[in-house]
């Protein structure tokens, strides 16, 4: 898609079908790589073009169904790493480097000389990441709950702990190295018999539980905002946000987001948005607003909003018991999350708020009403007949 708008639903053209995953980019986002089940990696020199080169691993100990990919930490390299497998055949689980060779229009391959299968008592690589602060600091997690770190760019490795969450058998686990503190790294995965998210202050040597507020679920990916005051998790139970000040996770789905598995998440600093990918319900953006985060832990204020009649055919009455604001904004969103109406009202400080909104022109269906008083966001759902 090239016509994505912050306000409108993006239109996409399908260029290829199949179970592709773990899309990564190299050399300042100019080249795209993705992987197909079984370890078929395709390289797109132009992300808007087609496949320029590909390579398939044939190995005895291939990892999860869609093997993770990791871009090279060297921005000058047009290269990635694939979770092996052993490209030389036989047993083993290695990090395999694939680098595009423009002279041959093919992918040159090599693998680091460390067998995670042998050194983890039979686990295969379920995720790997490098530190955005220190390109020589690498991390690997395995399918049987082992964690490894390397301080010399993957030349030598140490196993640190053996209790981290297992990854999903199709997609792997998640590692998030801090962008602010070289020593901090976060880890997530299956959390049905143990916590799903952990944090380490010492490069993965030890981990502490970071799962307060999360249900027993499986975490597919973790992301964070620029100052790492908020963390976001794509999980089997839905989208979640961790407020560092509260030391707690909160459900982000609200009344509009689909009740579905959320497989991926990324933070978009230019828009101050969080983008989630779901299983079968498309891509969903969440706008970050400090007021909305604060309201998540104040359910009494959220419940004070009343709209009636509901369902309604023409007019919607909006009431809040008490608002400590002089200006009030009312917004209405459709089921796809697109804002279709906005009204601004004046209010007497500390008084009861009562206003009407004409919804006669809206089509029949379910809508989300959002009231903002400058400090707290109130939100509810109504039906238009």
Coordinates of C-alpha atoms in Angstrom, one line a residue:
X1 CA 0.0 0.0 0.0
X2 CA 1.2 3.5 -0.9
X3 CA -1.9 5.5 -0.1
X4 CA -2.1 4.9 3.6
X5 CA -3.6 8.0 5.4
X6 CA -3.6 8.7 9.1
X7 CA -7.4 9.1 9.0
X8 CA -8.6 6.8 6.2
X9 CA -8.6 3.0 5.8
X10 CA -5.6 2.0 3.7
X11 CA -6.2 0.3 0.4
X12 CA -3.9 -2.6 -0.5
X13 CA -3.0 -4.5 -3.7
X14 CA -2.2 -8.2 -3.2
X15 CA 1.1 -9.0 -4.9
X16 CA 1.6 -12.6 -3.7
X17 CA -0.3 -15.1 -1.6
X18 CA 0.8 -17.4 1.1
X19 CA 1.7 -17.5 4.8
X20 CA 4.5 -14.9 4.8
X21 CA 5.8 -13.4 8.0
X22 CA 8.7 -11.7 9.8
X23 CA 9.1 -8.9 7.2
X24 CA 12.3 -6.9 7.8
X25 CA 14.1 -4.1 6.0
X26 CA 17.8 -3.3 5.3
X27 CA 19.9 -0.2 4.4
X28 CA 17.6 2.5 5.7
X29 CA 14.3 0.7 4.9
X30 CA 15.1 0.6 1.2
X31 CA 15.1 -3.2 0.7
X32 CA 12.6 -5.8 2.0
X33 CA 13.0 -9.4 3.1
X34 CA 10.4 -11.9 4.2
X35 CA 10.1 -15.6 4.8
X36 CA 7.7 -18.4 4.0
X37 CA 7.1 -21.5 6.1
X38 CA 10.0 -23.9 6.0
X39 CA 12.6 -21.3 5.5
X40 CA 12.1 -19.9 2.0
X41 CA 13.5 -16.3 2.2
X42 CA 12.7 -13.8 -0.6
X43 CA 14.5 -10.5 -1.2
X44 CA 12.8 -7.5 -2.7
X45 CA 15.3 -4.8 -3.8
X46 CA 12.3 -2.5 -4.3
X47 CA 9.6 -3.1 -1.7
X48 CA 7.0 -1.9 -4.2
X49 CA 8.4 -4.3 -6.9
X50 CA 8.7 -8.0 -6.9
X51 CA 11.1 -10.8 -5.7
X52 CA 14.6 -10.3 -7.0
X53 CA 16.3 -13.3 -5.3
X54 CA 15.4 -16.1 -2.9
X55 CA 17.0 -18.9 -0.9
X56 CA 15.6 -22.0 0.9
X57 CA 17.2 -23.8 3.8
X58 CA 17.1 -27.6 3.8
X59 CA 18.0 -28.7 7.3
X60 CA 17.3 -31.4 9.8
X61 CA 16.5 -29.1 12.8
X62 CA 14.6 -26.3 11.2
X63 CA 13.0 -24.0 13.8
X64 CA 9.4 -22.7 14.1
X65 CA 7.1 -22.9 11.1
X66 CA 7.8 -19.3 9.9
X67 CA 11.5 -18.8 10.9
X68 CA 12.4 -15.4 12.4
X69 CA 14.5 -12.9 10.5
X70 CA 16.8 -10.2 11.8
X71 CA 18.4 -7.4 9.8
X72 CA 22.2 -7.0 10.0
X73 CA 23.2 -4.5 12.7
X74 CA 25.6 -3.0 10.2
X75 CA 23.5 -0.5 8.2
X76 CA 26.0 -0.6 5.3
X77 CA 25.2 -4.3 4.7
X78 CA 22.3 -5.4 2.6
X79 CA 22.0 -8.6 4.7
X80 CA 19.8 -10.4 7.2
X81 CA 20.1 -13.4 9.5
X82 CA 17.7 -16.4 9.4
X83 CA 17.0 -18.7 12.3
X84 CA 18.4 -22.0 11.2
X85 CA 18.7 -25.0 10.7
X86 CA 22.0 -26.0 9.5
X87 CA 22.7 -24.9 6.0
X88 CA 25.4 -27.5 5.7
X89 CA 22.9 -30.3 6.4
X90 CA 22.5 -32.6 9.4
X91 CA 21.6 -31.6 12.9
X92 CA 22.0 -28.1 14.4
X93 CA 20.4 -24.7 14.8
X94 CA 22.6 -21.8 13.6
X95 CA 22.2 -18.2 12.7
X96 CA 22.4 -18.1 8.9
X97 CA 23.5 -14.9 7.2
X98 CA 22.0 -14.0 3.8
X99 CA 23.5 -11.1 1.8
X100 CA 22.3 -9.8 -1.5
X101 CA 25.0 -9.9 -4.2
X102 CA 24.1 -7.5 -7.1
X103 CA 26.8 -9.0 -9.4
X104 CA 25.1 -12.4 -9.4
X105 CA 21.6 -11.2 -8.5
X106 CA 21.6 -13.9 -5.8
X107 CA 21.9 -14.4 -2.1
X108 CA 25.3 -15.3 -0.6
X109 CA 25.0 -17.4 2.5
X110 CA 27.1 -18.2 5.5
X111 CA 26.4 -19.2 9.1
X112 CA 28.0 -18.3 12.4
X113 CA 30.0 -21.1 14.1
X114 CA 27.7 -21.7 17.2
X115 CA 25.2 -24.5 17.4
X116 CA 22.2 -23.4 19.6
X117 CA 20.6 -26.8 19.2
X118 CA 23.6 -28.5 20.8
X119 CA 24.2 -25.8 23.4
X120 CA 20.6 -25.6 24.5
X121 CA 19.9 -29.3 25.0
X122 CA 17.8 -29.6 21.9
X123 CA 16.2 -26.3 21.4
X124 CA 16.1 -24.4 18.1
X125 CA 16.2 -20.6 17.6
X126 CA 12.9 -18.9 18.2
X127 CA 14.0 -15.3 18.1
X128 CA 17.1 -13.2 17.8
X129 CA 17.7 -9.4 18.1
X130 CA 20.7 -7.0 18.3
X131 CA 20.9 -3.9 20.5
X132 CA 20.1 -0.7 18.7
X133 CA 22.7 1.0 21.0
X134 CA 25.5 -1.5 20.7
X135 CA 25.7 -3.5 17.4
X136 CA 28.0 -6.0 19.0
X137 CA 25.4 -7.0 21.6
X138 CA 23.2 -9.9 20.3
X139 CA 20.5 -12.0 21.9
X140 CA 18.9 -15.3 21.0
X141 CA 16.0 -17.3 22.6
X142 CA 15.3 -20.9 21.9
X143 CA 12.1 -23.0 21.7
X144 CA 12.8 -24.7 25.0
X145 CA 13.2 -21.6 27.1
X146 CA 16.9 -20.9 26.9
X147 CA 18.4 -17.4 26.6
X148 CA 21.8 -16.5 25.1
X149 CA 23.8 -13.3 24.8
X150 CA 26.9 -12.3 22.8
X151 CA 29.0 -9.2 23.4
X152 CA 31.2 -9.6 20.3
X153 CA 28.8 -9.6 17.4
X154 CA 27.9 -13.3 17.5
X155 CA 31.4 -14.7 17.7
X156 CA 31.0 -16.2 21.1
X157 CA 27.9 -16.9 23.1
X158 CA 26.8 -17.6 26.7
X159 CA 23.6 -19.3 27.9
X160 CA 22.2 -17.2 30.8
X161 CA 18.9 -18.7 31.9
X162 CA 16.7 -21.7 31.1
X163 CA 13.2 -20.5 32.2
X164 CA 12.2 -17.8 29.7
X165 CA 8.8 -18.3 28.0
X166 CA 8.7 -20.8 25.1
X167 CA 7.8 -19.3 21.7
X168 CA 4.8 -20.0 19.6
X169 CA 5.3 -23.2 17.5
X170 CA 4.4 -21.3 14.3
X171 CA 6.0 -17.9 14.8
X172 CA 8.5 -17.9 17.6
X173 CA 9.0 -15.6 20.6
X174 CA 9.8 -11.9 21.0
X175 CA 12.9 -10.0 22.2
X176 CA 13.0 -6.2 22.7
X177 CA 16.4 -4.7 23.5
X178 CA 16.0 -1.2 25.0
X179 CA 16.8 1.7 22.8
X180 CA 17.8 3.8 25.8
X181 CA 19.7 1.5 28.1
X182 CA 22.2 -0.9 26.7
X183 CA 21.8 -3.3 29.7
X184 CA 18.0 -3.6 29.5
X185 CA 16.2 -6.2 27.4
X186 CA 12.6 -7.5 27.4
X187 CA 11.5 -11.0 26.6
X188 CA 8.0 -12.4 25.8
X189 CA 6.3 -15.7 24.7
X190 CA 3.9 -18.3 26.0
X191 CA 2.5 -17.4 29.3
X192 CA 0.0 -20.1 30.2
X193 CA 2.1 -21.9 32.9
X194 CA 4.5 -19.0 33.7
X195 CA 4.5 -15.2 33.2
X196 CA 4.4 -14.1 29.6
X197 CA 6.8 -11.1 29.8
X198 CA 10.1 -10.6 31.6
X199 CA 12.6 -7.8 31.9
X200 CA 16.3 -8.0 32.4
X201 CA 18.5 -5.2 33.7
X202 CA 21.8 -7.0 33.0
X203 CA 21.7 -8.1 29.3
X204 CA 19.7 -11.2 30.0
X205 CA 21.8 -12.6 32.8
X206 CA 18.8 -12.6 35.0
X207 CA 15.1 -11.7 34.4
X208 CA 12.2 -10.4 36.6
X209 CA 8.5 -10.8 36.0
X210 CA 6.9 -7.9 34.1
X211 CA 3.4 -9.4 33.6
X212 CA 1.1 -7.6 36.2
X213 CA -2.2 -7.0 34.5
X214 CA -1.7 -9.4 31.7
X215 CA -3.9 -12.5 31.5
X216 CA -2.5 -16.0 31.0
X217 CA -1.8 -15.5 27.3
X218 CA 0.8 -15.7 24.5
X219 CA 2.8 -12.6 23.6
X220 CA 3.8 -12.5 20.0
X221 CA 5.6 -9.2 19.9
X222 CA 6.7 -6.3 22.1
X223 CA 7.2 -2.6 21.1
X224 CA 7.7 0.7 23.0
X225 CA 7.2 4.4 22.5
X226 CA 10.2 6.7 22.1
X227 CA 10.9 7.3 25.8
X228 CA 9.9 3.8 26.8
X229 CA 7.3 5.0 29.2
X230 CA 4.8 2.8 27.4
X231 CA 5.2 -0.7 26.2
X232 CA 2.8 -2.5 23.8
X233 CA 2.2 -6.2 23.4
X234 CA 0.5 -8.1 20.6
X235 CA -1.0 -11.1 22.3
X236 CA -3.4 -14.0 21.7
X237 CA -5.8 -12.2 24.1
X238 CA -5.7 -8.8 22.3
X239 CA -3.7 -5.6 22.3
X240 CA -2.1 -4.4 25.6
X241 CA -0.2 -1.4 26.9
X242 CA 2.2 -1.4 29.9
X243 CA 2.3 1.9 31.7
X244 CA 5.7 2.1 33.4
X245 CA 4.5 4.6 36.0
X246 CA 1.8 2.1 37.1
X247 CA 4.0 -1.0 36.6
X248 CA 0.9 -2.6 35.0
X249 CA -0.5 -3.8 31.7
X250 CA -3.9 -2.6 30.5
X251 CA -6.2 -3.9 27.7
X252 CA -6.3 -1.5 24.8
X253 CA -9.1 -3.0 22.8
X254 CA -11.8 -0.8 24.2
X255 CA -15.1 -0.9 22.4
X256 CA -13.9 -0.7 18.8
X257 CA -10.9 -3.0 18.2
X258 CA -11.7 -6.5 17.1
X259 CA -11.8 -9.4 19.5
X260 CA -9.0 -11.3 17.7
X261 CA -5.4 -12.6 18.0
X262 CA -2.9 -9.7 17.6
X263 CA 0.3 -11.1 15.9
X264 CA 2.5 -8.0 15.5
X265 CA 3.0 -4.5 16.9
X266 CA 5.2 -1.5 16.0
X267 CA 5.4 2.0 17.3
X268 CA 5.4 4.8 14.7
X269 CA 7.2 7.8 16.2
X270 CA 6.3 10.3 13.4
X271 CA 2.6 9.7 14.1
X272 CA 2.8 8.8 17.8
X273 CA 0.8 5.8 16.9
X274 CA 0.9 2.1 17.6
X275 CA 0.2 -0.3 14.7
X276 CA -1.1 -3.8 15.4
X277 CA -1.5 -6.7 12.9
X278 CA -4.3 -9.1 13.6
X279 CA -5.2 -12.6 12.5
X280 CA -7.9 -12.1 9.9
X281 CA -9.1 -8.6 10.9
X282 CA -6.5 -6.5 9.2
X283 CA -4.2 -3.7 10.5
X284 CA -5.3 -1.4 13.4
X285 CA -3.7 1.9 14.5
X286 CA -4.0 3.3 18.0
X287 CA -3.4 7.0 18.6
X288 CA -1.3 7.6 21.7
X289 CA -2.9 10.2 24.0
X290 CA -1.7 10.8 27.5
X291 CA -5.3 11.5 28.7
X292 CA -6.5 8.2 27.4
X293 CA -3.9 6.2 29.2
X294 CA -4.7 7.9 32.5
X295 CA -8.4 7.0 32.1
X296 CA -7.6 3.3 31.7
X297 CA -7.1 3.0 35.5
X298 CA -10.1 5.2 36.4
X299 CA -13.2 3.2 35.5
X300 CA -15.5 5.2 37.7
X301 CA -14.9 8.3 35.5
X302 CA -15.4 6.3 32.3
X303 CA -18.7 4.9 33.6
X304 CA -20.1 8.3 34.4
X305 CA -20.8 9.0 30.7
X306 CA -24.4 8.3 29.8
X307 CA -26.0 8.4 26.2
X308 CA -29.7 7.9 25.5
X309 CA -31.9 6.8 23.9
X310 CA -29.7 3.9 22.9
X311 CA -30.5 2.7 20.2
X312 CA -31.5 6.0 18.7
X313 CA -33.0 7.1 15.4
X314 CA -32.3 10.8 15.3
X315 CA -31.0 12.5 18.5
X316 CA -28.5 11.3 21.0
X317 CA -28.5 12.8 24.5
X318 CA -25.1 13.0 26.2
X319 CA -24.8 13.3 29.9
X320 CA -21.9 13.3 32.4
X321 CA -22.6 13.8 36.1
X322 CA -19.8 16.3 36.6
X323 CA -17.0 17.8 34.4
X324 CA -14.2 20.0 35.6
X325 CA -13.7 21.5 32.2
X326 CA -14.8 24.7 30.3
X327 CA -14.6 23.0 26.9
X328 CA -15.8 19.6 25.8
X329 CA -15.2 17.7 22.6
X330 CA -17.6 15.0 21.3
X331 CA -16.3 12.7 18.5
X332 CA -18.2 9.8 16.9
X333 CA -16.3 6.9 15.2
X334 CA -17.7 4.2 13.0
X335 CA -16.9 0.5 13.6
X336 CA -13.7 0.7 11.5
X337 CA -12.4 3.4 13.8
X338 CA -12.8 6.3 11.4
X339 CA -13.9 9.6 12.9
X340 CA -17.1 10.8 11.1
X341 CA -18.4 13.5 13.4
X342 CA -16.9 16.1 15.8
X343 CA -18.7 18.7 17.9
X344 CA -17.3 21.2 20.5
X345 CA -19.3 22.5 23.5
X346 CA -18.8 25.0 26.3
X347 CA -19.4 23.8 29.8
X348 CA -19.7 25.4 33.3
X349 CA -16.8 24.3 35.4
X350 CA -17.8 21.6 37.9
X351 CA -21.4 21.3 36.6
X352 CA -23.3 18.4 35.1
X353 CA -22.9 18.2 31.3
X354 CA -26.0 17.7 29.1
X355 CA -26.0 18.2 25.4
X356 CA -27.6 16.7 22.3
X357 CA -26.0 15.5 19.0
X358 CA -28.1 15.0 15.9
X359 CA -27.2 11.6 14.4
X360 CA -30.0 11.4 11.8
X361 CA -27.6 11.4 8.9
X362 CA -25.6 8.4 10.1
X363 CA -26.3 5.0 8.6
X364 CA -27.7 2.2 10.6
X365 CA -25.0 0.4 12.7
X366 CA -22.8 0.5 15.8
X367 CA -20.8 3.6 16.6
X368 CA -18.3 4.7 19.3
X369 CA -18.8 8.1 21.0
X370 CA -15.8 9.7 22.6
X371 CA -16.0 12.7 25.0
X372 CA -12.8 14.6 25.9
X373 CA -12.8 17.1 28.7
X374 CA -9.1 18.0 28.5
X375 CA -8.0 15.7 31.3
X376 CA -10.0 12.5 30.9
X377 CA -11.4 10.6 27.9
X378 CA -14.9 9.1 28.3
X379 CA -16.0 6.5 25.7
X380 CA -19.1 4.5 25.1
X381 CA -20.9 2.6 22.3
X382 CA -24.3 3.3 20.8
X383 CA -26.5 1.9 18.0
X384 CA -28.1 4.0 15.2
X385 CA -31.4 2.6 14.0

